[in-house]
PDB file of N, CA and C in Angstrom:
ATOM      1  N   UNK A 131      73.765 101.536 104.841  1.00 76.00           N
ATOM      2  CA  UNK A 131      74.490 100.477 104.611  1.00 76.00           C
ATOM      3  C   UNK A 131      76.082 100.799 104.753  1.00 76.00           C
ATOM      4  N   UNK A 132      76.753 100.025 105.119  1.00 83.00           N
ATOM      5  CA  UNK A 132      78.247 100.120 105.061  1.00 83.00           C
ATOM      6  C   UNK A 132      79.062  99.524 104.086  1.00 83.00           C
ATOM      7  N   UNK A 133      79.787 100.175 103.550  1.00 82.00           N
ATOM      8  CA  UNK A 133      80.620  99.622 102.308  1.00 82.00           C
ATOM      9  C   UNK A 133      81.939  99.680 102.826  1.00 82.00           C
ATOM     10  N   UNK A 134      82.806  98.686 102.286  1.00 82.00           N
ATOM     11  CA  UNK A 134      84.262  98.433 102.700  1.00 82.00           C
ATOM     12  C   UNK A 134      85.007  98.667 101.362  1.00 82.00           C
ATOM     13  N   UNK A 135      85.692  99.648 101.155  1.00 85.00           N
ATOM     14  CA  UNK A 135      86.630 100.070  99.915  1.00 85.00           C
ATOM     15  C   UNK A 135      87.961  99.117 100.355  1.00 85.00           C
ATOM     16  N   UNK A 136      88.473  98.757  99.189  1.00 83.00           N
ATOM     17  CA  UNK A 136      89.631  97.917  99.171  1.00 83.00           C
ATOM     18  C   UNK A 136      90.549  98.194  98.091  1.00 83.00           C
ATOM     19  N   UNK A 137      91.541  98.865  98.085  1.00 85.00           N
ATOM     20  CA  UNK A 137      92.332  99.178  96.687  1.00 85.00           C
ATOM     21  C   UNK A 137      92.733  97.518  96.059  1.00 85.00           C
ATOM     22  N   UNK A 138      93.207  97.936  94.646  1.00 83.00           N
ATOM     23  CA  UNK A 138      93.674  96.608  94.104  1.00 83.00           C
ATOM     24  C   UNK A 138      94.831  95.797  94.914  1.00 83.00           C
ATOM     25  N   UNK A 139      95.810  96.637  95.051  1.00 80.00           N
ATOM     26  CA  UNK A 139      96.878  95.966  96.007  1.00 80.00           C
ATOM     27  C   UNK A 139      96.409  95.281  97.380  1.00 80.00           C
ATOM     28  N   UNK A 140      95.493  95.889  98.108  1.00 82.00           N
ATOM     29  CA  UNK A 140      95.052  95.099  99.187  1.00 82.00           C
ATOM     30  C   UNK A 140      94.409  93.631  98.723  1.00 82.00           C
ATOM     31  N   UNK A 141      93.490  94.148  97.831  1.00 81.00           N
ATOM     32  CA  UNK A 141      92.701  92.750  97.389  1.00 81.00           C
ATOM     33  C   UNK A 141      93.639  91.639  97.116  1.00 81.00           C
ATOM     34  N   UNK A 142      94.418  91.905  96.001  1.00 78.00           N
ATOM     35  CA  UNK A 142      95.812  91.094  95.843  1.00 78.00           C
ATOM     36  C   UNK A 142      96.224  90.237  97.172  1.00 78.00           C
ATOM     37  N   UNK A 143      96.527  91.100  98.217  1.00 78.00           N
ATOM     38  CA  UNK A 143      97.227  90.523  99.431  1.00 78.00           C
ATOM     39  C   UNK A 143      96.035  89.454 100.232  1.00 78.00           C
ATOM     40  N   UNK A 144      94.867  90.025 100.089  1.00 82.00           N
ATOM     41  CA  UNK A 144      93.841  89.282 100.887  1.00 82.00           C
ATOM     42  C   UNK A 144      93.690  88.034  99.939  1.00 82.00           C
ATOM     43  N   UNK A 145      93.773  87.869  98.794  1.00 83.00           N
ATOM     44  CA  UNK A 145      93.357  86.643  97.818  1.00 83.00           C
ATOM     45  C   UNK A 145      94.929  85.807  98.093  1.00 83.00           C
ATOM     46  N   UNK A 146      96.039  86.390  97.967  1.00 79.00           N
ATOM     47  CA  UNK A 146      97.297  85.688  98.114  1.00 79.00           C
ATOM     48  C   UNK A 146      97.234  84.927  99.627  1.00 79.00           C
ATOM     49  N   UNK A 147      97.053  85.591 100.690  1.00 81.00           N
ATOM     50  CA  UNK A 147      96.879  85.130 102.079  1.00 81.00           C
ATOM     51  C   UNK A 147      96.123  83.972 102.189  1.00 81.00           C
ATOM     52  N   UNK A 148      94.531  84.291 101.658  1.00 87.00           N
ATOM     53  CA  UNK A 148      93.652  82.984 101.560  1.00 87.00           C
ATOM     54  C   UNK A 148      94.363  81.862 100.801  1.00 87.00           C
ATOM     55  N   UNK A 149      95.075  81.942  99.820  1.00 86.00           N
ATOM     56  CA  UNK A 149      95.606  80.796  98.684  1.00 86.00           C
ATOM     57  C   UNK A 149      96.600  79.929  99.838  1.00 86.00           C
ATOM     58  N   UNK A 150      97.379  80.872 100.333  1.00 82.00           N
ATOM     59  CA  UNK A 150      98.539  80.376 100.847  1.00 82.00           C
ATOM     60  C   UNK A 150      97.833  79.570 102.272  1.00 82.00           C
ATOM     61  N   UNK A 151      97.037  80.072 102.906  1.00 88.00           N
ATOM     62  CA  UNK A 151      96.462  79.546 104.015  1.00 88.00           C
ATOM     63  C   UNK A 151      95.728  77.958 103.890  1.00 88.00           C
ATOM     64  N   UNK A 152      94.944  78.299 102.660  1.00 91.00           N
ATOM     65  CA  UNK A 152      94.332  77.044 102.044  1.00 91.00           C
ATOM     66  C   UNK A 152      95.389  75.930 101.695  1.00 91.00           C
ATOM     67  N   UNK A 153      96.763  76.268 101.164  1.00 89.00           N
ATOM     68  CA  UNK A 153      97.650  75.468 100.901  1.00 89.00           C
ATOM     69  C   UNK A 153      98.033  74.751 102.233  1.00 89.00           C
ATOM     70  N   UNK A 154      98.316  75.286 103.272  1.00 89.00           N
ATOM     71  CA  UNK A 154      98.776  74.847 104.384  1.00 89.00           C
ATOM     72  C   UNK A 154      97.649  73.812 105.070  1.00 89.00           C
ATOM     73  N   UNK A 155      96.467  74.354 104.993  1.00 92.00           N
ATOM     74  CA  UNK A 155      95.501  73.449 105.498  1.00 92.00           C
ATOM     75  C   UNK A 155      95.534  72.203 104.705  1.00 92.00           C
ATOM     76  N   UNK A 156      95.592  72.187 103.376  1.00 94.00           N
ATOM     77  CA  UNK A 156      95.380  71.091 102.630  1.00 94.00           C
ATOM     78  C   UNK A 156      96.538  70.147 102.719  1.00 94.00           C
ATOM     79  N   UNK A 157      97.646  70.776 103.069  1.00 92.00           N
ATOM     80  CA  UNK A 157      99.073  70.011 103.371  1.00 92.00           C
ATOM     81  C   UNK A 157      98.827  69.143 104.373  1.00 92.00           C
ATOM     82  N   UNK A 158      98.301  69.902 105.505  1.00 93.00           N
ATOM     83  CA  UNK A 158      98.139  69.109 106.848  1.00 93.00           C
ATOM     84  C   UNK A 158      97.141  67.972 106.794  1.00 93.00           C
ATOM     85  N   UNK A 159      95.842  68.092 105.893  1.00 94.00           N
ATOM     86  CA  UNK A 159      95.029  67.151 105.886  1.00 94.00           C
ATOM     87  C   UNK A 159      95.746  66.027 104.958  1.00 94.00           C
ATOM     88  N   UNK A 160      96.519  66.253 103.942  1.00 95.00           N
ATOM     89  CA  UNK A 160      97.407  65.157 103.310  1.00 95.00           C
ATOM     90  C   UNK A 160      98.225  64.176 104.169  1.00 95.00           C
ATOM     91  N   UNK A 161      98.961  65.140 104.953  1.00 94.00           N
ATOM     92  CA  UNK A 161      99.843  64.390 105.982  1.00 94.00           C
ATOM     93  C   UNK A 161      99.146  63.827 107.084  1.00 94.00           C
ATOM     94  N   UNK A 162      97.831  64.081 107.674  1.00 95.00           N
ATOM     95  CA  UNK A 162      97.292  63.339 108.311  1.00 95.00           C
ATOM     96  C   UNK A 162      96.901  61.881 107.744  1.00 95.00           C
ATOM     97  N   UNK A 163      96.158  62.103 106.682  1.00 95.00           N
ATOM     98  CA  UNK A 163      95.777  60.935 106.003  1.00 95.00           C
ATOM     99  C   UNK A 163      96.982  60.086 105.577  1.00 95.00           C
ATOM    100  N   UNK A 164      97.863  60.375 105.150  1.00 95.00           N
ATOM    101  CA  UNK A 164      99.138  59.285 104.925  1.00 95.00           C
ATOM    102  C   UNK A 164      99.685  58.807 106.199  1.00 95.00           C
ATOM    103  N   UNK A 165      99.687  59.509 107.198  1.00 94.00           N
ATOM    104  CA  UNK A 165     100.140  59.235 108.603  1.00 94.00           C
ATOM    105  C   UNK A 165      99.304  58.034 109.010  1.00 94.00           C
ATOM    106  N   UNK A 166      98.066  58.270 108.946  1.00 93.00           N
ATOM    107  CA  UNK A 166      97.079  57.042 109.002  1.00 93.00           C
ATOM    108  C   UNK A 166      97.541  55.829 108.362  1.00 93.00           C
ATOM    109  N   UNK A 167      97.627  56.031 107.295  1.00 93.00           N
ATOM    110  CA  UNK A 167      97.973  54.872 106.059  1.00 93.00           C
ATOM    111  C   UNK A 167      99.177  54.022 106.711  1.00 93.00           C
ATOM    112  N   UNK A 168     100.186  54.945 106.822  1.00 93.00           N
ATOM    113  CA  UNK A 168     101.595  54.590 107.279  1.00 93.00           C
ATOM    114  C   UNK A 168     101.479  53.371 108.788  1.00 93.00           C
ATOM    115  N   UNK A 169     100.458  54.069 109.509  1.00 93.00           N
ATOM    116  CA  UNK A 169     100.437  53.501 110.668  1.00 93.00           C
ATOM    117  C   UNK A 169      99.617  52.110 110.587  1.00 93.00           C
ATOM    118  N   UNK A 170      99.281  51.786 109.482  1.00 92.00           N
ATOM    119  CA  UNK A 170      98.400  50.480 109.263  1.00 92.00           C
ATOM    120  C   UNK A 170      97.154  50.707 109.344  1.00 92.00           C
ATOM    121  N   UNK A 171      96.359  51.819 109.451  1.00 92.00           N
ATOM    122  CA  UNK A 171      94.926  52.126 109.653  1.00 92.00           C
ATOM    123  C   UNK A 171      94.709  51.941 108.093  1.00 92.00           C
ATOM    124  N   UNK A 172      93.350  51.101 107.918  1.00 92.00           N
ATOM    125  CA  UNK A 172      92.938  51.350 106.614  1.00 92.00           C
ATOM    126  C   UNK A 172      91.967  52.433 106.305  1.00 92.00           C
ATOM    127  N   UNK A 173      92.394  53.497 105.304  1.00 92.00           N
ATOM    128  CA  UNK A 173      91.369  54.312 105.078  1.00 92.00           C
ATOM    129  C   UNK A 173      90.030  53.835 104.513  1.00 92.00           C
ATOM    130  N   UNK A 174      89.029  54.686 104.698  1.00 94.00           N
ATOM    131  CA  UNK A 174      87.675  54.322 104.192  1.00 94.00           C
ATOM    132  C   UNK A 174      87.512  54.913 102.781  1.00 94.00           C
ATOM    133  N   UNK A 175      86.588  54.251 102.016  1.00 95.00           N
ATOM    134  CA  UNK A 175      86.728  54.651 100.526  1.00 95.00           C
ATOM    135  C   UNK A 175      86.652  56.286 100.436  1.00 95.00           C
ATOM    136  N   UNK A 176      85.769  56.857 101.059  1.00 95.00           N
ATOM    137  CA  UNK A 176      85.631  58.386 100.815  1.00 95.00           C
ATOM    138  C   UNK A 176      86.849  59.224 101.508  1.00 95.00           C
ATOM    139  N   UNK A 177      87.442  58.519 102.661  1.00 94.00           N
ATOM    140  CA  UNK A 177      88.828  59.070 102.808  1.00 94.00           C
ATOM    141  C   UNK A 177      90.023  58.957 101.540  1.00 94.00           C
ATOM    142  N   UNK A 178      89.981  58.025 100.995  1.00 95.00           N
ATOM    143  CA  UNK A 178      90.982  57.660  99.953  1.00 95.00           C
ATOM    144  C   UNK A 178      90.782  58.544  98.921  1.00 95.00           C
ATOM    145  N   UNK A 179      89.541  58.954  98.552  1.00 96.00           N
ATOM    146  CA  UNK A 179      88.967  59.774  97.601  1.00 96.00           C
ATOM    147  C   UNK A 179      89.333  61.287  98.001  1.00 96.00           C
ATOM    148  N   UNK A 180      89.046  61.481  99.073  1.00 96.00           N
ATOM    149  CA  UNK A 180      89.693  62.802  99.698  1.00 96.00           C
ATOM    150  C   UNK A 180      91.153  63.202  99.531  1.00 96.00           C
ATOM    151  N   UNK A 181      91.642  61.996  99.506  1.00 95.00           N
ATOM    152  CA  UNK A 181      93.317  62.232 100.114  1.00 95.00           C
ATOM    153  C   UNK A 181      93.718  62.392  98.386  1.00 95.00           C
ATOM    154  N   UNK A 182      93.356  61.682  97.287  1.00 96.00           N
ATOM    155  CA  UNK A 182      93.535  61.895  96.054  1.00 96.00           C
ATOM    156  C   UNK A 182      93.301  63.062  95.599  1.00 96.00           C
ATOM    157  N   UNK A 183      92.065  63.776  95.899  1.00 97.00           N
ATOM    158  CA  UNK A 183      91.586  65.183  95.567  1.00 97.00           C
ATOM    159  C   UNK A 183      92.435  66.077  96.212  1.00 97.00           C
ATOM    160  N   UNK A 184      92.842  66.057  97.318  1.00 96.00           N
ATOM    161  CA  UNK A 184      93.715  66.809  98.304  1.00 96.00           C
ATOM    162  C   UNK A 184      94.825  67.017  97.333  1.00 96.00           C
ATOM    163  N   UNK A 185      95.459  65.841  97.017  1.00 95.00           N
ATOM    164  CA  UNK A 185      97.021  66.055  96.257  1.00 95.00           C
ATOM    165  C   UNK A 185      96.776  66.943  95.114  1.00 95.00           C
ATOM    166  N   UNK A 186      95.871  66.557  94.372  1.00 95.00           N
ATOM    167  CA  UNK A 186      95.563  67.275  93.025  1.00 95.00           C
ATOM    168  C   UNK A 186      95.392  68.877  93.374  1.00 95.00           C
ATOM    169  N   UNK A 187      94.539  69.007  94.202  1.00 95.00           N
ATOM    170  CA  UNK A 187      94.128  70.148  94.697  1.00 95.00           C
ATOM    171  C   UNK A 187      95.342  71.133  95.093  1.00 95.00           C
ATOM    172  N   UNK A 188      96.191  70.670  95.940  1.00 91.00           N
ATOM    173  CA  UNK A 188      97.402  71.055  96.404  1.00 91.00           C
ATOM    174  C   UNK A 188      98.292  71.381  95.165  1.00 91.00           C
ATOM    175  N   UNK A 189      98.466  70.459  94.323  1.00 90.00           N
ATOM    176  CA  UNK A 189      99.300  70.936  93.024  1.00 90.00           C
ATOM    177  C   UNK A 189      98.610  72.147  92.218  1.00 90.00           C
ATOM    178  N   UNK A 190      97.373  72.395  92.216  1.00 90.00           N
ATOM    179  CA  UNK A 190      96.763  73.308  91.550  1.00 90.00           C
ATOM    180  C   UNK A 190      96.920  74.655  92.443  1.00 90.00           C
ATOM    181  N   UNK A 191      96.953  74.637  93.564  1.00 88.00           N
ATOM    182  CA  UNK A 191      97.092  75.730  94.565  1.00 88.00           C
ATOM    183  C   UNK A 191      98.538  76.163  94.347  1.00 88.00           C
ATOM    184  N   UNK A 192      99.380  75.030  94.609  1.00 84.00           N
ATOM    185  CA  UNK A 192     100.842  75.836  94.161  1.00 84.00           C
ATOM    186  C   UNK A 192     100.909  76.543  92.954  1.00 84.00           C
ATOM    187  N   UNK A 193     100.331  76.067  91.798  1.00 83.00           N
ATOM    188  CA  UNK A 193     100.634  76.847  90.812  1.00 83.00           C
ATOM    189  C   UNK A 193      99.828  78.283  90.829  1.00 83.00           C
ATOM    190  N   UNK A 194      98.708  78.366  91.239  1.00 83.00           N
ATOM    191  CA  UNK A 194      97.965  79.581  91.180  1.00 83.00           C
ATOM    192  C   UNK A 194      98.686  80.602  92.268  1.00 83.00           C
ATOM    193  N   UNK A 195      99.251  80.076  93.442  1.00 79.00           N
ATOM    194  CA  UNK A 195     100.118  80.778  94.146  1.00 79.00           C
ATOM    195  C   UNK A 195     101.160  81.512  93.738  1.00 79.00           C
ATOM    196  N   UNK A 196     101.870  80.601  92.850  1.00 75.00           N
ATOM    197  CA  UNK A 196     102.993  81.088  92.256  1.00 75.00           C
ATOM    198  C   UNK A 196     102.623  82.302  91.312  1.00 75.00           C
ATOM    199  N   UNK A 197     101.377  82.030  90.678  1.00 74.00           N
ATOM    200  CA  UNK A 197     101.105  83.118  89.659  1.00 74.00           C
ATOM    201  C   UNK A 197     100.653  84.451  90.475  1.00 74.00           C
ATOM    202  N   UNK A 198     100.292  84.401  91.654  1.00 69.00           N
ATOM    203  CA  UNK A 198      99.743  85.490  92.508  1.00 69.00           C
ATOM    204  C   UNK A 198     100.789  86.065  93.123  1.00 69.00           C
ATOM    205  N   UNK A 199     102.000  85.279  93.434  1.00 67.00           N
ATOM    206  CA  UNK A 199     103.022  85.609  94.390  1.00 67.00           C
ATOM    207  C   UNK A 199     104.093  86.456  93.731  1.00 67.00           C
ATOM    208  N   UNK A 200     104.752  87.318  94.436  1.00 63.00           N
ATOM    209  CA  UNK A 200     105.935  88.032  93.939  1.00 63.00           C
ATOM    210  C   UNK A 200     106.963  87.433  93.240  1.00 63.00           C
ATOM    211  N   UNK A 201     107.105  87.707  91.933  1.00 58.00           N
ATOM    212  CA  UNK A 201     108.003  86.725  90.793  1.00 58.00           C
ATOM    213  C   UNK A 201     107.829  85.257  91.300  1.00 58.00           C
ATOM    214  N   UNK A 202     106.993  84.738  91.722  1.00 54.00           N
ATOM    215  CA  UNK A 202     106.547  83.329  91.734  1.00 54.00           C
ATOM    216  C   UNK A 202     107.250  82.775  93.161  1.00 54.00           C
ATOM    217  N   UNK A 203     107.659  83.659  93.922  1.00 60.00           N
ATOM    218  CA  UNK A 203     108.170  83.243  95.207  1.00 60.00           C
ATOM    219  C   UNK A 203     107.246  82.577  96.248  1.00 60.00           C
ATOM    220  N   UNK A 204     107.236  81.733  96.232  1.00 61.00           N
ATOM    221  CA  UNK A 204     106.130  80.993  97.301  1.00 61.00           C
ATOM    222  C   UNK A 204     106.411  81.329  98.696  1.00 61.00           C
ATOM    223  N   UNK A 205     107.776  81.219  98.738  1.00 64.00           N
ATOM    224  CA  UNK A 205     108.555  81.317 100.555  1.00 64.00           C
ATOM    225  C   UNK A 205     108.079  82.807 100.832  1.00 64.00           C
ATOM    226  N   UNK A 206     108.156  83.868 100.102  1.00 61.00           N
ATOM    227  CA  UNK A 206     107.858  85.292 100.361  1.00 61.00           C
ATOM    228  C   UNK A 206     106.314  85.078 101.093  1.00 61.00           C
ATOM    229  N   UNK A 207     105.365  84.501 100.215  1.00 59.00           N
ATOM    230  CA  UNK A 207     104.222  84.794 100.574  1.00 59.00           C
ATOM    231  C   UNK A 207     103.895  83.747 102.081  1.00 59.00           C
ATOM    232  N   UNK A 208     104.450  82.703 102.045  1.00 63.00           N
ATOM    233  CA  UNK A 208     104.146  81.777 103.266  1.00 63.00           C
ATOM    234  C   UNK A 208     104.968  82.731 104.468  1.00 63.00           C
ATOM    235  N   UNK A 209     105.971  83.292 104.538  1.00 64.00           N
ATOM    236  CA  UNK A 209     106.676  84.135 105.286  1.00 64.00           C
ATOM    237  C   UNK A 209     105.670  85.344 105.802  1.00 64.00           C
ATOM    238  N   UNK A 210     105.168  85.780 104.940  1.00 61.00           N
ATOM    239  CA  UNK A 210     104.138  87.134 105.076  1.00 61.00           C
ATOM    240  C   UNK A 210     102.842  86.602 105.993  1.00 61.00           C
ATOM    241  N   UNK A 211     102.567  85.488 105.509  1.00 59.00           N
ATOM    242  CA  UNK A 211     101.333  84.786 106.409  1.00 59.00           C
ATOM    243  C   UNK A 211     101.743  84.436 107.779  1.00 59.00           C
ATOM    244  N   UNK A 212     103.030  83.660 107.746  1.00 59.00           N
ATOM    245  CA  UNK A 212     103.277  83.326 108.997  1.00 59.00           C
ATOM    246  C   UNK A 212     103.430  84.546 109.905  1.00 59.00           C
ATOM    247  N   UNK A 213     103.911  85.792 109.436  1.00 55.00           N
ATOM    248  CA  UNK A 213     104.110  86.950 110.311  1.00 55.00           C
ATOM    249  C   UNK A 213     102.656  87.446 110.853  1.00 55.00           C
ATOM    250  N   UNK A 214     101.807  87.516 109.909  1.00 51.00           N
ATOM    251  CA  UNK A 214     100.529  88.034 110.333  1.00 51.00           C
ATOM    252  C   UNK A 214      99.855  86.963 111.358  1.00 51.00           C
ATOM    253  N   UNK A 215     100.102  85.669 111.314  1.00 53.00           N
ATOM    254  CA  UNK A 215      99.558  84.819 112.204  1.00 53.00           C
ATOM    255  C   UNK A 215     100.144  85.021 113.519  1.00 53.00           C
ATOM    256  N   UNK A 216     101.414  85.258 113.691  1.00 51.00           N
ATOM    257  CA  UNK A 216     102.178  85.318 114.759  1.00 51.00           C
ATOM    258  C   UNK A 216     101.878  86.827 115.385  1.00 51.00           C
ATOM    259  N   UNK A 217     101.558  87.790 114.567  1.00 47.00           N
ATOM    260  CA  UNK A 217     101.116  89.339 115.044  1.00 47.00           C
ATOM    261  C   UNK A 217     100.343  89.322 116.299  1.00 47.00           C
ATOM    262  N   UNK A 218     100.459  90.044 117.228  1.00 41.00           N
ATOM    263  CA  UNK A 218      99.668  90.113 118.337  1.00 41.00           C
ATOM    264  C   UNK A 218      98.469  91.308 118.068  1.00 41.00           C
ATOM    265  N   UNK A 219      98.920  92.174 117.042  1.00 44.00           N
ATOM    266  CA  UNK A 219      97.639  93.092 116.831  1.00 44.00           C
ATOM    267  C   UNK A 219      97.725  92.744 115.382  1.00 44.00           C
ATOM    268  N   UNK A 220      96.427  92.359 115.149  1.00 45.00           N
ATOM    269  CA  UNK A 220      96.011  92.046 113.634  1.00 45.00           C
ATOM    270  C   UNK A 220      96.096  93.273 112.686  1.00 45.00           C
ATOM    271  N   UNK A 221      96.502  93.338 111.669  1.00 44.00           N
ATOM    272  CA  UNK A 221      96.653  94.528 110.629  1.00 44.00           C
ATOM    273  C   UNK A 221      95.518  94.856 110.461  1.00 44.00           C
ATOM    274  N   UNK A 222      95.149  96.175 110.065  1.00 47.00           N
ATOM    275  CA  UNK A 222      93.944  96.726 109.628  1.00 47.00           C
ATOM    276  C   UNK A 222      94.054  96.863 108.207  1.00 47.00           C
ATOM    277  N   UNK A 223      93.164  96.256 107.226  1.00 46.00           N
ATOM    278  CA  UNK A 223      93.280  96.252 105.975  1.00 46.00           C
ATOM    279  C   UNK A 223      92.532  97.112 105.130  1.00 46.00           C
ATOM    280  N   UNK A 224      91.487  97.619 105.907  1.00 48.00           N
ATOM    281  CA  UNK A 224      90.378  98.238 105.180  1.00 48.00           C
ATOM    282  C   UNK A 224      89.879  99.570 105.945  1.00 48.00           C
ATOM    283  N   UNK A 225      89.347 100.368 104.923  1.00 48.00           N
ATOM    284  CA  UNK A 225      88.855 101.659 105.510  1.00 48.00           C
ATOM    285  C   UNK A 225      87.233 101.435 105.258  1.00 48.00           C
ATOM    286  N   UNK A 226      86.473 101.692 106.443  1.00 50.00           N
ATOM    287  CA  UNK A 226      85.238 101.522 106.414  1.00 50.00           C
ATOM    288  C   UNK A 226      84.360 103.047 106.308  1.00 50.00           C
ATOM    289  N   UNK A 227      83.771 103.376 105.433  1.00 55.00           N
ATOM    290  CA  UNK A 227      82.782 104.518 105.171  1.00 55.00           C
ATOM    291  C   UNK A 227      81.212 104.315 105.173  1.00 55.00           C
ATOM    292  N   UNK A 228      80.658 105.152 105.771  1.00 56.00           N
ATOM    293  CA  UNK A 228      79.275 105.112 105.764  1.00 56.00           C
ATOM    294  C   UNK A 228      78.550 105.636 104.662  1.00 56.00           C
ATOM    295  N   UNK A 229      77.624 104.973 104.040  1.00 54.00           N
ATOM    296  CA  UNK A 229      77.240 105.566 102.598  1.00 54.00           C
ATOM    297  C   UNK A 229      76.166 106.562 103.089  1.00 54.00           C
ATOM    298  N   UNK A 230      76.290 107.867 102.632  1.00 55.00           N
ATOM    299  CA  UNK A 230      75.293 108.767 103.097  1.00 55.00           C
ATOM    300  C   UNK A 230      74.094 108.836 102.193  1.00 55.00           C
ATOM    301  N   UNK A 231      74.164 108.326 100.909  1.00 53.00           N
ATOM    302  CA  UNK A 231      73.136 108.374  99.895  1.00 53.00           C
ATOM    303  C   UNK A 231      72.163 107.467  99.777  1.00 53.00           C
ATOM    304  N   UNK A 232      72.244 106.643 100.955  1.00 50.00           N
ATOM    305  CA  UNK A 232      71.296 105.473 100.814  1.00 50.00           C
ATOM    306  C   UNK A 232      69.697 105.915 100.931  1.00 50.00           C
ATOM    307  N   UNK A 233      68.824 105.460 100.093  1.00 48.00           N
ATOM    308  CA  UNK A 233      67.491 105.676  99.924  1.00 48.00           C
ATOM    309  C   UNK A 233      66.616 104.776 100.764  1.00 48.00           C
TER     310      UNK A 233
END
């Protein structure tokens, strides 16, 4: 079996980046639904529910990201995520070791 060892700092970075990515995805979903409403398109009941849920989820994500980010600075995390998305060579986060004691 192969184990991946990740130190605490790297685990925190992975969590923060995942939260920020979720934030931008949710924000895009909200903008899309609101644009449909503004264009005069009537949203179906489940789409209205999704929009309301996404608005609440976005507020919660903002609070959690501020908790996990550097001194509550959301922009630092957003810039970091943007840098990794534009990077041609994806960064290596983990060191993989083979388990020699597997029975």
